[in-house]
Amino acid sequence: MSVIAQIFVGVAGVFHVVVFAMESVLFRKPSTYRRFLVKDTEVETARPWAFNQGFYNLFLAIGALGGLIWGGDKGHAIALFACACMAGAGIVLLASDRRMLRAAATQAVPPIAALVLAAIL
């Protein structure tokens, strides 16, 4: 895998670690839960969902970053599979709520770039 593709895998992985922290650790902060379009009255209902979702993002990040660290064909395959899952999740996010366009693009563009660059370089 080219260095530029690896950079995009790394960016995607770090982004998903940050989202994990927001969803699983910092979710009760108003500035955090409002980013997810959660109202003040819905925080305690949404918190278990957000905690669980945060771990999904952490596991994707581990796949991407761990695959880079492992290296070789097998490690890169794991990293690219994680990127494909990240890209798919971003597309689903956009399809589920058009107001989440910015978040979906932030989530999906780096892993899509990694996949494309890995395929062509």
mmCIF file of C-alpha atoms in Angstrom, residues 7-46:
data_model
loop_
_atom_site.group_PDB
_atom_site.id
_atom_site.type_symbol
_atom_site.label_atom_id
_atom_site.label_comp_id
_atom_site.label_asym_id
_atom_site.label_seq_id
_atom_site.Cartn_x
_atom_site.Cartn_y
_atom_site.Cartn_z
ATOM 1 C CA ILE A 7 -1.825 8.380 5.564
ATOM 2 C CA PHE A 8 -5.532 8.386 4.711
ATOM 3 C CA VAL A 9 -6.011 5.109 6.605
ATOM 4 C CA GLY A 10 -4.314 6.757 9.590
ATOM 5 C CA VAL A 11 -6.496 9.861 9.360
ATOM 6 C CA ALA A 12 -9.623 7.686 9.194
ATOM 7 C CA GLY A 13 -8.453 5.645 12.182
ATOM 8 C CA VAL A 14 -7.644 8.668 14.332
ATOM 9 C CA PHE A 15 -10.999 10.252 13.431
ATOM 10 C CA HIS A 16 -12.795 7.132 14.654
ATOM 11 C CA VAL A 17 -10.845 7.180 17.929
ATOM 12 C CA VAL A 18 -12.023 10.774 18.447
ATOM 13 C CA VAL A 19 -15.620 9.788 17.704
ATOM 14 C CA PHE A 20 -15.279 6.906 20.180
ATOM 15 C CA ALA A 21 -14.245 9.417 22.850
ATOM 16 C CA MET A 22 -17.161 11.689 22.020
ATOM 17 C CA GLU A 23 -19.764 8.925 22.038
ATOM 18 C CA SER A 24 -18.497 6.730 24.868
ATOM 19 C CA VAL A 25 -16.653 9.108 27.196
ATOM 20 C CA LEU A 26 -17.838 12.685 26.609
ATOM 21 C CA PHE A 27 -21.437 12.130 25.524
ATOM 22 C CA ARG A 28 -23.050 13.837 28.551
ATOM 23 C CA LYS A 29 -21.458 17.178 27.657
ATOM 24 C CA PRO A 30 -24.027 19.396 25.882
ATOM 25 C CA SER A 31 -21.509 20.430 23.241
ATOM 26 C CA THR A 32 -20.969 16.753 22.440
ATOM 27 C CA TYR A 33 -24.478 15.304 22.385
ATOM 28 C CA ARG A 34 -25.802 18.258 20.404
ATOM 29 C CA ARG A 35 -23.349 17.377 17.610
ATOM 30 C CA PHE A 36 -25.326 14.146 17.282
ATOM 31 C CA LEU A 37 -28.633 16.080 17.110
ATOM 32 C CA VAL A 38 -29.652 14.805 20.563
ATOM 33 C CA LYS A 39 -31.873 17.132 22.592
ATOM 34 C CA ASP A 40 -31.302 17.864 26.277
ATOM 35 C CA THR A 41 -34.352 15.803 27.222
ATOM 36 C CA GLU A 42 -33.121 12.776 25.253
ATOM 37 C CA VAL A 43 -29.562 12.449 26.600
ATOM 38 C CA GLU A 44 -30.177 9.694 29.149
ATOM 39 C CA THR A 45 -32.210 7.704 26.635
ATOM 40 C CA ALA A 46 -29.575 8.051 23.916
#
